[in-house]
Each structure stands twice: as C-alpha cells, then as structure tokens.
Amino acid sequence: MADRGSPSLHPAVKGPARLALMVGALGVVFGDIGTSPIYTLQTVFNPDDPHPVPVSTDNVYGVVSLVFWSVVVVVLVTYVLLAMRADNEGEGGIMALITLIRRSGARAGRKATAVLTVLGIFGAALFFGDSMITPAISVLSAVEGLEVVQPSLKGAVVPLTAGILVLLFLAQRRGTAAVGRVFGPVMILWFTVVGAFGVRGIAEHPQILRALSPTYALGFFVGHFGTAFFALAAVVLAVTGAEALYADMGHFGRPAITRGWLFLVFPACILSYLGQGALILDDPANTSSPFFLLAPGWARWPIVLLATAATVIASQAVITGAYSVTSQAAQLGYLPRLRIAHTSESTIGQIYVPWINWLLMVSVLTLVFAFRSSAALAFAFGMAVTGTITITTLLFFYLARTRWHTPRWLLATGATVLLTVDLLFVAANATKFFHGAWLPLLIGLVVFTVMTTWQHGRRTVTAERERQEGPLREFVDQLHSGRVSAAVVPGTAVFLNRGKETTPLALRANVEHNHVRHEHLVILSISTEPVPRVPAEERCAVDALGYGEDGIVHVTARFGYMETPDVPAVLALLDPADTEGVLDLDRASYFLSKIELRRGTQPTMASWRKRLFIATSYITADAAEHFGLPRDRTVIMGSHIEV
C-alpha cells in the first residue's frame, strides 16, 4: 500500500520547501482538530448533558485516557497510518475512495461496488452537515471565552459570533491565497501556546500523566460502562477534523501532513487535554471552561483572541473542503454543474463556489441562533463526524482487500478493532438523537437524496437525449453522401456534445432547418476522468469520423475531476494536421444544445423525485461560462426532454 500519488504532486521536496509545505499544512489542514481542546472536556463534564459524567478522580483519569486513545486509534492509526495510503493520484478524501472503488469494480463485483459507492456518497453527504456545524461550533466555542474573562459579556456571544461568520463568508469570494500566507504562522503560535498552557497544568498535578496508560481508559469503560459509553458522544469531539487530514492530502502531500501531526499538532493537543484534566482534579468547578481557565489571568484576553483566529481558520478549512467536495461530486455526475471560480493562479485547489457559499452561510447562522451555545451544538456535531469516519474505515478495508490483496486475517483483525471503536462512537452519538444528533443525519439524507436523484435523472435524460440525437457517424455519412443537403460556409464551428456516439442536437438542427454547415466542424466532448488531473500529453484525442478531408472531426478533451474545463485553451493545443486544416479559433462560433426538462408520464422516477430533479437543474451553472466559451461567439439552441 505504497503512497503512489503524493510524490507526483510534491516531488523530492527538501529543506525550505519541505518546511513550507508543513507550515502550509498546519495553516489549512489542522484547524478543525487543533481547536477541539477548546470544547471537548468542557462538553464531557457538561452538567446540562442528558447523561452527565460525574466529576471524580477516577472519571477524570478515565476520560482523559479515553480522549488520548481515541485520538491515537482514530486519527493516528485510521487516517495517518492507513487511509492516507489510499490516494487517487495524490488526492485523498472519501470521494477519492469512491473513485478507487469504482475503478476496481470489475474485479471486485458489480453489486458490492454499487453498494459501497452509495455508502460513500452518503458519507460525502454527511460531510456537508459537518461543513455547516463546524464553523458554528468552532467560532461559538472561542467567543464563549469572553464569558470567562468578563461574565457580563455573555449576551454578546451569539451576535458577535454571527458577525464574525458573516464577515468570513463575505470574504470567501476573494479567495484564501492572501490570507493563507498568515494561516500557518498563526496556527504554529496557537499550538505552541496550547501546548505550553497544558504543560503549566501538568506541572501542578504531574500524576495526570498516568492517564496515558490504556489501563485507565479500559478500566473506565469496563468499570463504568454506562458513564463511559455516553461520554463517547462528547469524546468524539477530540477527533473532529480527522477527515481534513485525508481530504487535503493532495494540496500538501502525505509526508508534510504526517510530520505536522506527529511533531506539533498531536503533542500540543494531548498536552492541553492532560493540563485540563489536571485543572479539573484541582477544582471540579473548572469544568465550566477548563481550556480558558488553564491560561493565567493576564493571558485570557489574548488567548480568547487567538482562539477566535484559530477557529476562523478551522471554519475556513472546512468551508473550502465543502467547495472541493461539491466540485468533485459535480465532475463525477452526482451534482449539477455549478459556477466555480478559481481564486489562486498558483494553487488549483483554491476555489470558490458561490451557490454553496451562500447556502452554508444561511445554514451556519441558523444553527448559531437556534442552538446558541457550543455545548448544545456538540450533540449534533458528533453524528456527522462518526458517520463519515466509519464509512471511510469500511471503504478503506474493502479497497485494501480488492486492490492490494491484503491477507484476510490481517484485514479481519484490523477491521474488527477499528470498526468496533467507530461503531461505539456512532452508537453513543445516536443516543443524542433527540438532543440534536438528528440534524446532521437529516442534512446528510437531504444531500444524499439530491445527489442520487440527480445521478439517476441525469442517466434518464442522457438516454432520451441520445435517442433524439441519433448516431453521429450515420449523420456524417449522410452529409458526405449528399443525402442531407447543406451549404458549406467559411469558418469554424465548435459543437459541444456529451460523447462521440451521437449527433449534437444543435448541429442536427442547424443542418436540417438552416441547411448550412461550416467549413470546419469540431464536435467536442468533455470527458471527466476518475483522477484529479490529466497530463497535457493525454489531454486530447482526435477522430476523423471516417473521412479525412471533409473538415469534420471529433475531439475528446480529458480533464480530471479537480480541473475546470477550458475549451478554447484545449482547441489551441490541436495540430492542424489532425483537424483537417487550420481552425480559425479567433472567429470560431460555439454551439450549445440547451435542454428544457419537463415532467412526463413515464415511470422513470417517483413523481416527487422528478420534481426534485427538475428543481435541482435550475442551479446548473451557465455552460458557456463553465467551459470558458467567448460570450459574443456562443450560440444556444434549445430542445426539451421529458423525465
């Protein structure tokens, strides 16, 4: 299970370049998991919890030990040591696992592949729930530090949180390139301060270090199973953001993320948890806000400001992740084509999706005003995280067997241990269903329904469209033989089409109704490959469609699911010898076939799904803009299809 993809994206980085990658990873990847110490232990011992954990010496040792070993098992073992080895040309995340499984479907079994793909799509849908909850809980938890510094400011927490979030979402269109340069140093300062305050707490009660022994976690779980089981619903907050380590692997490479985690993030977080545990042992009243109370009095205002900056960075990372998941899902056919803006000339992963941005902003603000505290939101948070982690673990082990042929006994042992831990977290969070855990499940089900409906409807529309278009080669034969008369006019026309088997509706209409065709006809199909990026030498394939001198060619342009198609740029790469003459791209006309969807009587889908599919189609981005076509030379010709 070698890491094959990362080296190709980050070849032989050494010295300063390696350090720069690690700093960048600290600023983008670890924001979510790095701010978990703010609210994890506070939530575990929250007296308003439906199943509160009583504060006692044994329970404090048990909880801190449980937090430590949860981080080790879920983050270190599941993600850093295992999942991050399963990359798709250097890209990670649950969408990468889905494409790897789809690619190995022939030898793995069609039914199993379909089931696991659906499960993976649901995991991706849960990520959208995580993307809505993370900014709300992160920024709320940081701003709540004001209550520790100045209790009279309690009423300002929610409005101030909302204001910060609004500014964050308004700034998204400018991209993260400029702000990103300060993300790394801010997070380095954050982890240094967090670790230092943890050491301060440990120095007061060094015996808390005994909690690093697994015997305390096991003893707590065996001796107080009921308490420990319900505590898992809050302990899971310590591993939130683990998916980001995997999802952002393509930007920084596995080595940079691994080093950042092992040398700074992991030690700093564990020291903070140990220090907070020591503080609670000193005075049970410190459970009200152990993270902020761990700081000396003079440092509490600065730590509130630093925590707010860190949680904004955490929010930025998960919002950017939502953009990436949306882009990948659209490229793979699970969502309609949305308008995507690249906000950096140097970093392809920095994108902005306006429709998703405003949807997230409304959703996040609604959560802030509805739940009003990080403790209340914590009940909802865990379900999205544990669901995604469990699905990732399951997909990884299936892939390890079908793709790498790992011995069954080794897979059975590893899967049993890790999935048992994951399912315990899922079960514990399910007990909070009526206290907020229903929310991410509802969001996940809604997104999952939209994604699967779009995929099914898209297949139905494609089949009907192909029937109306008719075979392309037969149409070219008719033009060549004169059975279809069309006057040849000077110039180049580019017709975008879904493939090379059928005739573009716009081309057929132009010939049959206007009785003209251009001297040079390029029928262009965009193929989205199940890889992040396609090398330039593999970008285009040209087919003469049976005749070498008629000026009609078909071009297949291949793009990875992380790339945005640019049609004029692709056509400029073509050799005139392959296109049966020089294409006049400066004056070329581009033709698009626009489909109007109507609800029909055929039993293709349930009536409500037909309505959902048609409604979803309205958010589809403008094709001319998406493919980079010049507006003044683009012609749109319409047709309608019933679903």
XYZ file of C-alpha atoms in Angstrom:
643
model
C 0.000 0.000 0.000
C 2.607 2.498 -1.027
C 1.868 6.170 -1.313
C 1.944 6.445 -5.087
C 0.179 9.748 -5.702
C 1.771 12.212 -3.350
C 5.279 12.112 -4.789
C 3.945 13.064 -8.206
C 2.376 16.216 -6.842
C 5.181 17.156 -4.485
C 8.351 15.658 -5.973
C 11.514 15.453 -3.910
C 10.857 18.448 -1.707
C 13.759 19.179 0.616
C 14.883 21.750 3.125
C 12.956 25.056 2.958
C 10.384 23.663 0.502
C 9.588 20.787 2.850
C 9.243 23.197 5.776
C 6.996 25.489 3.705
C 4.701 22.558 2.879
C 4.466 21.598 6.548
C 3.703 25.192 7.591
C 1.042 25.391 4.895
C -0.488 22.142 6.109
C -0.571 23.485 9.667
C -2.499 26.515 8.439
C -5.106 24.652 6.409
C -5.358 21.018 7.459
C -5.288 21.080 11.252
C -7.582 23.991 12.063
C -10.596 21.845 13.000
C -8.859 19.140 15.022
C -6.461 21.698 16.511
C -9.273 23.710 18.089
C -11.042 20.666 19.594
C -9.348 21.154 23.007
C -11.422 24.342 23.437
C -14.660 22.444 23.948
C -14.071 18.667 24.276
C -13.565 18.196 28.052
C -15.978 21.024 28.798
C -18.656 19.095 26.883
C -17.798 15.756 28.516
C -18.394 17.163 32.008
C -21.256 19.459 30.997
C -23.888 19.218 33.819
C -26.662 20.027 31.322
C -25.866 16.926 29.281
C -28.699 14.338 29.236
C -26.148 11.805 30.541
C -23.591 13.880 32.508
C -20.276 12.420 33.626
C -19.852 12.990 37.400
C -16.613 14.734 38.305
C -14.418 12.364 40.307
C -10.753 11.443 40.280
C -11.382 8.090 38.596
C -13.654 9.635 35.988
C -11.183 12.399 35.136
C -8.381 9.878 34.626
C -10.697 7.652 32.609
C -11.994 10.453 30.376
C -8.548 11.920 29.659
C -7.215 8.433 28.875
C -10.233 7.781 26.642
C -9.600 11.041 24.774
C -5.920 10.196 24.289
C -6.520 6.678 22.964
C -9.416 7.808 20.778
C -7.084 10.278 19.082
C -4.444 7.554 18.691
C -6.829 4.963 17.225
C -8.977 7.195 15.008
C -6.584 9.921 13.856
C -3.147 8.337 14.059
C -3.980 4.749 13.062
C -7.112 5.055 10.878
C -6.168 8.200 8.971
C -2.432 8.939 9.230
C -1.126 5.370 9.074
C -3.828 3.702 6.953
C -6.340 5.815 4.997
C -3.766 8.331 3.765
C -2.012 5.485 1.936
C -5.083 5.104 -0.278
C -4.737 8.049 -2.649
C -6.124 8.705 -6.113
C -3.186 10.225 -7.968
C -2.197 12.073 -4.790
C -5.730 13.190 -3.839
C -7.415 11.892 -0.701
C -10.806 12.058 0.967
C -13.936 9.973 0.735
C -14.548 10.999 -2.896
C -11.110 9.596 -3.756
C -12.057 6.296 -2.118
C -15.279 6.206 -4.137
C -13.433 6.661 -7.433
C -10.861 3.995 -6.490
C -13.639 1.540 -5.665
C -15.488 2.349 -8.892
C -12.288 1.795 -10.832
C -11.734 -1.649 -9.266
C -15.429 -2.563 -9.649
C -14.944 -5.110 -12.447
C -12.830 -7.449 -10.357
C -14.493 -6.641 -7.031
C -18.065 -7.389 -8.095
C -20.625 -5.034 -9.559
C -23.146 -5.356 -6.700
C -20.618 -4.795 -3.912
C -19.147 -1.837 -5.790
C -22.584 -0.262 -6.217
C -23.470 -0.704 -2.528
C -20.173 0.719 -1.308
C -20.358 3.613 -3.773
C -23.804 4.529 -2.425
C -22.445 4.264 1.122
C -19.547 6.516 0.164
C -21.905 9.084 -1.343
C -23.808 9.137 1.940
C -20.511 9.735 3.739
C -19.814 12.655 1.403
C -23.334 13.947 2.111
C -22.614 13.803 5.850
C -19.564 15.965 5.210
C -21.894 18.791 4.183
C -23.511 18.505 7.615
C -20.048 18.751 9.135
C -19.367 21.827 6.956
C -22.412 23.566 8.410
C -21.839 22.631 12.057
C -18.053 23.141 12.281
C -17.997 26.926 11.693
C -20.885 27.410 14.121
C -19.460 25.329 16.992
C -15.841 26.427 16.459
C -16.414 30.178 16.466
C -19.058 29.935 19.218
C -16.676 27.997 21.481
C -13.927 30.602 21.030
C -16.149 33.645 21.551
C -17.618 31.969 24.665
C -14.211 32.610 26.211
C -15.487 36.161 26.738
C -17.729 34.784 29.494
C -14.643 33.587 31.359
C -12.851 36.917 31.016
C -15.905 39.104 31.547
C -19.174 37.320 32.556
C -21.215 40.430 31.749
C -20.412 39.887 28.041
C -22.422 36.652 27.877
C -25.219 38.328 25.922
C -22.787 39.456 23.233
C -21.529 35.950 22.407
C -24.174 34.986 19.824
C -24.329 38.361 17.972
C -20.533 38.610 17.882
C -20.261 35.027 16.595
C -22.801 35.780 13.860
C -20.915 38.929 12.854
C -17.599 37.068 12.561
C -19.205 34.325 10.470
C -20.886 36.808 8.120
C -17.537 38.526 7.509
C -15.916 35.126 6.928
C -18.435 34.132 4.255
C -18.371 37.554 2.613
C -14.597 37.268 2.286
C -14.745 33.884 0.511
C -15.015 35.384 -2.974
C -11.585 36.980 -2.527
C -10.049 33.544 -2.024
C -7.695 32.259 0.636
C -4.430 32.923 -1.205
C -3.637 36.213 0.579
C -4.922 35.175 3.996
C -3.355 31.742 3.609
C 0.124 33.161 3.999
C -0.594 34.004 7.626
C -2.602 30.856 8.425
C 0.466 28.693 9.059
C 2.264 31.059 11.451
C -0.980 31.738 13.378
C -1.569 28.013 13.856
C 2.056 27.435 14.876
C 1.595 30.115 17.555
C -1.730 28.524 18.523
C -0.283 25.025 19.014
C 2.745 26.385 20.858
C 0.554 28.330 23.297
C -1.916 25.446 23.720
C 0.920 23.029 24.500
C 2.617 25.474 26.877
C -0.568 26.047 28.900
C -1.018 22.277 29.021
C 2.449 21.872 30.487
C 1.542 24.538 33.063
C -1.445 22.471 34.198
C 0.518 19.207 34.213
C 3.190 20.808 36.409
C 0.537 21.402 39.094
C -0.615 17.748 39.040
C 2.015 15.619 37.244
C 0.164 12.452 38.279
C -2.288 13.144 35.419
C 0.372 11.688 33.094
C -0.744 8.249 34.304
C -3.846 8.740 32.133
C -1.663 7.984 29.097
C -1.820 4.318 30.089
C -4.582 2.393 28.254
C -5.468 0.680 31.529
C -7.286 3.823 32.693
C -9.394 4.019 29.505
C -10.197 0.301 29.637
C -10.841 0.435 33.371
C -13.182 3.383 32.959
C -15.038 1.619 30.162
C -15.314 -1.730 31.950
C -15.923 -0.418 35.457
C -18.305 2.389 34.475
C -19.629 1.201 31.123
C -22.813 3.281 31.160
C -20.997 6.505 32.016
C -18.120 5.813 29.608
C -20.446 4.858 26.759
C -22.434 8.073 26.966
C -19.199 10.035 27.407
C -18.090 8.857 23.943
C -20.656 11.222 22.410
C -18.505 14.112 23.680
C -15.094 12.413 23.471
C -15.584 12.179 19.705
C -15.123 15.960 19.564
C -11.395 15.310 20.069
C -11.180 13.647 16.640
C -13.313 16.079 14.630
C -11.336 17.268 11.653
C -9.624 13.921 11.092
C -11.204 13.733 7.631
C -9.462 17.016 6.735
C -6.056 15.338 7.119
C -7.091 12.901 4.403
C -9.135 15.227 2.189
C -6.390 17.880 1.934
C -3.610 15.397 1.185
C -3.441 16.452 -2.462
C -2.508 20.028 -1.549
C 0.427 19.236 0.731
C 1.316 15.540 0.369
C 1.250 12.822 2.992
C 4.776 13.475 4.382
C 4.067 17.149 5.227
C 0.754 16.335 6.920
C 2.251 13.406 8.828
C 5.176 15.464 10.107
C 2.947 18.361 11.128
C 0.684 15.983 13.021
C 3.412 13.992 14.793
C 5.798 16.826 15.666
C 3.409 19.620 16.671
C -0.349 19.104 16.495
C -0.625 15.763 18.286
C 1.724 16.664 21.189
C 0.129 20.116 21.663
C -3.435 18.774 21.768
C -2.566 15.925 24.144
C -0.680 18.276 26.472
C -3.752 20.538 26.548
C -6.071 17.641 27.405
C -3.714 16.464 30.157
C -3.394 20.008 31.532
C -7.167 20.480 31.550
C -7.570 17.145 33.316
C -5.110 18.278 35.991
C -7.018 21.564 36.374
C -10.307 19.704 36.905
C -8.645 17.474 39.517
C -7.593 20.629 41.325
C -11.142 22.063 41.366
C -14.232 20.391 39.837
C -15.703 23.875 39.226
C -13.122 24.305 36.467
C -15.246 22.041 34.221
C -17.165 25.188 33.219
C -14.338 26.197 30.864
C -11.147 24.218 31.501
C -9.387 25.357 28.335
C -9.552 29.081 29.046
C -9.091 28.658 32.819
C -5.838 26.823 32.104
C -4.357 30.153 30.991
C -3.067 32.570 33.637
C -5.303 35.586 34.307
C -3.162 38.023 32.333
C -3.259 35.788 29.229
C -7.007 35.188 28.990
C -7.851 38.126 26.759
C -5.023 37.244 24.316
C -5.995 33.546 24.302
C -9.628 34.424 23.510
C -8.452 36.486 20.537
C -6.020 33.776 19.412
C -8.712 31.099 19.806
C -11.101 33.163 17.714
C -8.484 33.472 14.959
C -7.784 29.723 15.132
C -11.474 28.814 14.911
C -11.959 31.142 11.941
C -9.105 29.272 10.259
C -10.785 25.972 11.195
C -14.011 27.234 9.644
C -12.187 28.399 6.528
C -10.667 24.950 6.073
C -13.990 23.105 6.265
C -15.751 25.644 4.013
C -13.022 25.192 1.411
C -13.451 21.442 1.848
C -17.151 21.791 1.036
C -16.231 23.610 -2.176
C -13.862 20.789 -3.142
C -16.379 18.027 -2.387
C -19.037 19.896 -4.400
C -16.685 20.306 -7.362
C -15.663 16.636 -7.309
C -19.261 15.437 -6.929
C -20.348 17.572 -9.895
C -17.492 16.273 -12.020
C -18.462 12.678 -11.189
C -22.128 13.286 -12.039
C -23.674 13.413 -8.556
C -24.491 17.139 -8.624
C -25.322 19.589 -11.419
C -22.573 21.730 -12.893
C -22.150 24.762 -10.620
C -20.294 28.020 -11.200
C -16.792 27.617 -9.839
C -14.262 30.430 -9.551
C -10.554 29.701 -9.087
C -9.174 32.183 -6.576
C -5.494 31.429 -6.954
C -3.280 31.333 -10.037
C -0.790 29.036 -8.324
C -2.949 26.683 -6.256
C -5.576 24.780 -8.219
C -7.402 23.587 -5.103
C -8.350 27.108 -4.034
C -11.814 27.533 -5.500
C -14.963 29.452 -4.677
C -18.472 28.091 -5.325
C -20.939 30.983 -4.785
C -24.094 28.870 -4.534
C -22.571 26.628 -1.849
C -21.087 29.642 -0.028
C -24.438 31.366 0.466
C -26.181 28.086 1.334
C -23.553 27.420 4.016
C -23.785 30.960 5.386
C -27.555 30.781 5.843
C -27.291 27.300 7.368
C -24.461 28.199 9.768
C -26.185 31.372 11.005
C -29.411 29.414 11.518
C -27.524 26.903 13.681
C -25.894 29.657 15.749
C -29.200 31.359 16.536
C -31.041 28.060 17.084
C -28.534 26.328 19.424
C -26.871 29.464 20.922
C -24.009 27.546 22.611
C -21.187 25.216 21.624
C -22.322 22.672 24.239
C -25.757 22.393 22.620
C -24.231 22.115 19.137
C -21.862 19.381 20.322
C -24.802 16.946 20.471
C -25.343 17.453 16.747
C -21.673 17.568 15.780
C -20.654 14.034 16.677
C -23.107 12.217 14.413
C -21.737 13.691 11.188
C -18.137 13.024 12.229
C -18.613 9.433 13.394
C -20.681 8.547 10.332
C -18.005 9.807 7.940
C -15.187 8.118 9.894
C -16.994 4.748 9.973
C -17.736 4.829 6.240
C -14.140 5.826 5.449
C -12.817 2.914 7.547
C -15.144 0.423 5.847
C -14.284 1.626 2.326
C -10.557 1.538 3.102
C -10.570 -2.080 4.279
C -12.647 -3.158 1.281
C -10.191 -1.410 -1.005
C -7.236 -2.970 0.831
C -8.624 -6.413 0.037
C -9.727 -5.885 -3.578
C -6.916 -3.599 -4.733
C -3.874 -4.651 -2.705
C -4.926 -8.212 -1.790
C -4.037 -7.759 1.865
C -4.296 -11.116 3.755
C -7.774 -11.777 5.127
C -6.566 -12.490 8.673
C -4.792 -9.128 8.849
C -7.810 -7.293 7.445
C -10.181 -9.092 9.801
C -8.074 -8.174 12.834
C -7.633 -4.524 11.903
C -11.205 -4.033 10.716
C -12.649 -5.639 13.845
C -10.717 -3.346 16.172
C -11.188 -0.094 14.261
C -14.807 -0.640 13.256
C -15.682 -1.640 16.828
C -14.305 1.695 18.047
C -16.075 3.576 15.233
C -19.419 1.855 15.826
C -19.217 2.528 19.584
C -18.857 6.226 18.740
C -21.797 6.028 16.324
C -23.971 4.241 18.907
C -23.097 6.721 21.651
C -23.920 9.687 19.433
C -27.168 8.025 18.353
C -28.349 8.292 21.988
C -28.289 12.084 21.478
C -30.709 11.777 18.559
C -33.466 13.894 20.095
C -30.956 16.389 21.516
C -29.535 17.413 18.139
C -27.928 14.311 16.587
C -30.876 14.167 14.168
C -29.653 17.346 12.486
C -26.565 16.041 10.609
C -28.470 12.884 9.692
C -31.259 15.000 8.237
C -28.766 17.168 6.336
C -26.979 14.048 5.109
C -30.220 12.396 3.965
C -31.324 15.539 2.120
C -27.974 15.927 0.347
C -27.810 12.181 -0.354
C -31.311 12.264 -1.865
C -30.398 15.230 -4.063
C -27.153 13.570 -5.227
C -28.674 10.168 -6.031
C -31.737 11.755 -7.657
C -29.518 13.896 -9.866
C -27.398 10.902 -10.864
C -30.478 8.807 -11.724
C -32.231 11.659 -13.543
C -29.074 12.505 -15.443
C -28.861 8.924 -16.744
C -32.523 9.067 -17.811
C -32.074 12.378 -19.633
C -28.881 11.152 -21.297
C -30.632 8.047 -22.623
C -33.531 10.088 -24.069
C -31.143 12.684 -25.474
C -29.111 10.005 -27.230
C -32.312 8.668 -28.793
C -33.197 12.115 -30.145
C -29.697 12.894 -31.364
C -29.158 9.720 -33.379
C -25.813 8.152 -34.374
C -23.064 10.640 -35.238
C -21.293 8.527 -37.874
C -24.561 7.903 -39.706
C -25.196 11.673 -39.766
C -21.671 12.332 -41.106
C -22.208 9.660 -43.765
C -25.418 11.416 -44.842
C -23.595 14.748 -45.125
C -20.773 13.187 -47.095
C -23.063 11.313 -49.495
C -25.355 14.299 -50.059
C -28.444 12.579 -48.654
C -28.666 15.584 -46.321
C -28.084 18.796 -48.240
C -26.213 21.615 -46.523
C -24.350 24.537 -47.999
C -20.764 24.852 -46.799
C -19.941 28.294 -45.392
C -16.469 29.583 -44.415
C -15.328 29.468 -40.811
C -15.024 27.131 -37.825
C -17.900 25.865 -35.695
C -17.450 24.007 -32.422
C -20.352 21.896 -31.170
C -20.152 20.682 -27.590
C -21.544 17.183 -27.157
C -21.714 14.537 -24.428
C -19.842 11.897 -26.442
C -18.909 10.847 -29.947
C -21.627 8.277 -30.468
C -24.459 10.737 -31.068
C -25.063 13.908 -33.108
C -25.236 17.235 -31.214
C -28.819 18.481 -31.244
C -27.578 21.950 -32.222
C -25.700 20.533 -35.242
C -28.672 18.470 -36.390
C -30.997 21.484 -36.057
C -28.567 23.759 -37.914
C -28.318 21.367 -40.856
C -31.954 20.251 -41.007
C -33.522 23.702 -40.507
C -30.903 26.178 -41.757
C -29.374 23.799 -44.386
C -25.841 25.065 -43.704
C -22.658 23.755 -42.177
C -19.290 25.368 -41.532
C -16.142 24.540 -43.460
C -14.531 23.203 -40.283
C -16.750 21.340 -37.817
C -15.335 20.313 -34.436
C -17.575 18.134 -32.301
C -16.074 18.392 -28.824
C -16.762 16.075 -25.904
C -15.540 16.735 -22.372
C -14.546 13.560 -20.548
C -14.115 13.757 -16.785
C -11.665 11.071 -15.724
C -11.696 9.460 -12.245
C -8.333 11.085 -11.463
C -7.627 14.569 -10.064
C -5.681 15.876 -13.095
C -4.861 14.707 -16.617
C -1.349 15.286 -18.060
C -1.153 17.697 -21.006
C 0.083 14.974 -23.367
C -3.059 12.923 -22.660
C -5.465 15.860 -22.863
C -6.890 15.402 -26.391
C -7.827 12.602 -28.757
C -8.959 13.354 -32.333
C -11.180 11.126 -34.512
C -11.705 11.887 -38.224
C -15.085 10.095 -38.117
C -14.298 8.028 -41.202
C -13.369 10.776 -43.687
C -10.061 12.571 -43.870
C -10.856 15.611 -46.000
C -14.402 16.715 -45.106
C -13.368 19.119 -42.323
C -15.460 17.256 -39.704
C -13.608 15.867 -36.685
C -14.472 14.742 -33.205
C -12.255 15.818 -30.306
C -12.315 14.240 -26.873
C -10.863 16.534 -24.207
C -9.989 14.779 -20.973
C -9.965 16.549 -17.618
C -9.522 15.346 -14.057
C -12.309 15.902 -11.543
C -10.231 18.599 -9.830
C -9.845 20.614 -13.055
C -12.107 23.218 -14.691
C -12.521 22.675 -18.470
C -11.288 25.483 -20.749
C -12.469 24.710 -24.292
C -10.619 27.459 -26.258
C -7.371 26.555 -24.494
C -7.839 22.880 -25.385
C -8.572 23.628 -29.057
C -5.408 25.729 -29.248
C -3.403 22.571 -28.432
C -4.603 20.726 -31.546
C -2.340 20.079 -34.511
C -3.821 21.342 -37.850
C -2.802 18.009 -39.399
C -5.190 16.250 -37.008
C -8.087 18.683 -37.536
C -8.010 18.514 -41.357
C -6.928 22.128 -41.617
C -6.202 25.187 -39.521
C -9.008 26.121 -37.131
C -9.856 29.818 -37.061
C -10.223 29.992 -33.280
C -10.205 33.806 -33.164
C -13.525 33.878 -35.028
C -14.878 30.399 -34.282
C -18.548 30.025 -33.322
C -19.501 27.786 -30.406
C -22.829 25.964 -30.361
C -24.554 24.639 -27.251
C -27.662 22.477 -27.009
C -29.874 23.661 -24.161
C -32.300 21.114 -22.754
C -35.568 22.145 -21.096
C -36.756 19.440 -18.700
C -40.439 18.592 -18.344
C -42.164 16.143 -16.034
C -43.501 13.255 -18.126
C -45.714 10.247 -17.527
C -43.052 7.574 -17.984
C -42.215 5.629 -14.760
C -38.564 6.678 -14.748
C -38.667 8.021 -11.198
C -41.187 8.735 -8.463
C -43.146 11.917 -9.111
C -41.549 13.764 -6.181
C -38.067 12.822 -7.426
C -38.902 14.145 -10.878
C -39.848 17.465 -9.292
C -36.631 17.443 -7.239
C -34.515 16.649 -10.308
C -36.067 19.459 -12.353
C -35.754 21.899 -9.423
C -32.086 20.964 -8.960
C -31.428 21.570 -12.656
C -32.233 25.271 -12.174
C -28.996 25.806 -10.223
C -26.872 24.447 -13.057
C -24.151 26.903 -13.992
C -24.128 28.616 -17.345
C -22.399 26.225 -19.771
C -20.655 28.976 -21.733
C -19.033 30.333 -18.589
C -18.198 26.876 -17.217
C -16.382 25.807 -20.381
C -14.697 29.189 -20.907
C -16.540 29.993 -24.145
C -16.491 33.564 -25.549
C -19.949 35.039 -24.943
C -20.137 37.028 -28.167
C -19.497 33.925 -30.301
C -21.657 31.377 -28.477
C -24.996 30.227 -29.939
C -27.527 28.351 -27.779
C -30.149 26.174 -29.442
C -32.953 24.703 -27.337
C -34.887 21.448 -27.095
C -36.985 19.725 -24.448
C -36.923 16.283 -22.816
C -39.465 14.654 -20.548
C -38.335 12.817 -17.422
